[in-house]
Amino acid sequence: MDMPKHDSDFASLNAPGQNASFPKPLNKLAHYILGGGHFSEDEEYFRFQFHFLFSVMLTGLLITALFFVAEWQDWNHVGETHLFYQKVYFGITICLLSFMWGRKHLFKIIAWIYGTMAFLLYIVALIYVPADELRVAWFYLQIAGVYILLGQKAGLATTIASVGVVVALNHHLSAPYSPNAIATYSLSIVASSLFFHIYTTRSMSFYQRMLESNRKYRELASRDPLTGLMNARAFYEGCDRMIHLAQRSGTPFSVLFIDLDHFKSINDRYGHEAGDTVLKGVANCMIRQTRQSDLLGRIGGEEFSMFLQNTDLQGARLLAEKLRQEIEASMPRIGDTALRITASIGLARSEPHHHCIADIQRLADQAMYMAKKQGRNRVTCFDEVAPLLH
């Protein structure tokens, strides 16, 4: 029986959001620079959006700081009004970054606030910085960022607003753009919007297909192909998570170790195909007795284990006895022969020092072997046989 030594054995295997190709210090540094937060495997795209927004705001601070330096050194004048709004933008962005760090639930709100604030800053530049003919270029960047961060509807709305604002305000500018320039700007903005609309549509479609494929692969990788139960690795990993939750909530749990009696003789007498039929039948018996909150896995050839959440010793014993009777009564048919299958079941309950599945599974395993010695086809609790083992 091969069990993980500790929870960290699994946690070290490419945790979600970590890049195995980079050293751990660089991963940790990137984690802090990009806003922290913990994301599941199914949140990979959301993780990208969250970190992208954080990096966009950091870049916005850097660019604004460069404008401050340019103004201070008389390299580039933007005027007092625009400079004031840049300072407001700089201060609010710092506040948004501090609020956002590690709080992924605030992503949507902060994305809308930052996007609106940046759009207003571009409008101020349009009105109060007439010497900069290329100031409308910021609207192009706005559209790209909105499509990525807030989706297609927000991107389309930003496109309409970007065209509408420039067209509406152009006649009121001290140095208005020519009709040709306005036409070129409007058409290029629409073209950019169409490009990002198509790009985000295809990207999300690809991401959803990839996500579904990954789910199927994870499901296949975590299941025993014969019985459909959790395989040993998935079972132990799930148990360690459940134990951690049980310790936090102070609820009891129990573990059953189930081993079929004389299974080798079935394979020797009737063949491995008959053995597979028996295993699938026994697995179905266990599934019928398993609650949705419990975990059930095949951890060896004819060995199974069941993790019973929020279950004390008495409740676990009742379920184990019912399961034993169900297996004995199943009588799977091999041709014209109905086989009588029995199981020896070891039971162990949680103790304060049980911090991982290996701690309690070992006791259930010992109880199962004692059930074998006592005649098989029985349920034995570790508490009952512990004095005999010392």
Tab-separated table of C-alpha atoms in Angstrom, residues 28 47 70 73 80 97 106 114 135-136 140 157 181 185 195 216 219 234 244 251 266 306 319 327 330 352 372 377:
chain	number	residue	atom	x	y	z
A	28	LYS	CA	7.299	34.426	-5.522
A	47	ARG	CA	-5.860	34.892	-12.873
A	70	ALA	CA	9.196	65.597	-18.307
A	73	GLN	CA	12.544	69.208	-16.693
A	80	GLU	CA	-1.726	72.942	-15.332
A	97	LEU	CA	-3.523	48.952	-6.162
A	106	LEU	CA	-12.670	43.216	-6.035
A	114	TYR	CA	-9.777	52.325	-13.232
A	135	ARG	CA	-3.121	62.230	-27.785
A	136	VAL	CA	-6.048	60.298	-29.326
A	140	TYR	CA	-6.742	52.767	-28.829
A	157	ALA	CA	-19.386	50.455	-25.392
A	181	ALA	CA	-8.146	62.890	-39.504
A	185	TYR	CA	-9.435	57.954	-36.365
A	195	PHE	CA	-10.032	42.926	-34.242
A	216	LYS	CA	-11.801	15.441	-18.595
A	219	GLU	CA	-11.147	13.133	-14.205
A	234	ALA	CA	-6.712	11.110	-5.871
A	244	HIS	CA	-7.727	19.618	7.217
A	251	THR	CA	-15.886	17.466	13.413
A	266	ILE	CA	-11.483	-16.244	-7.849
A	306	MET	CA	-13.773	4.912	2.429
A	319	LEU	CA	-22.263	1.745	7.836
A	327	ILE	CA	-21.236	-7.225	-0.436
A	330	SER	CA	-24.493	-9.199	-3.987
A	352	PRO	CA	-6.383	14.775	17.576
A	372	LYS	CA	-8.651	-11.555	8.597
A	377	ASN	CA	-16.112	-11.517	6.713
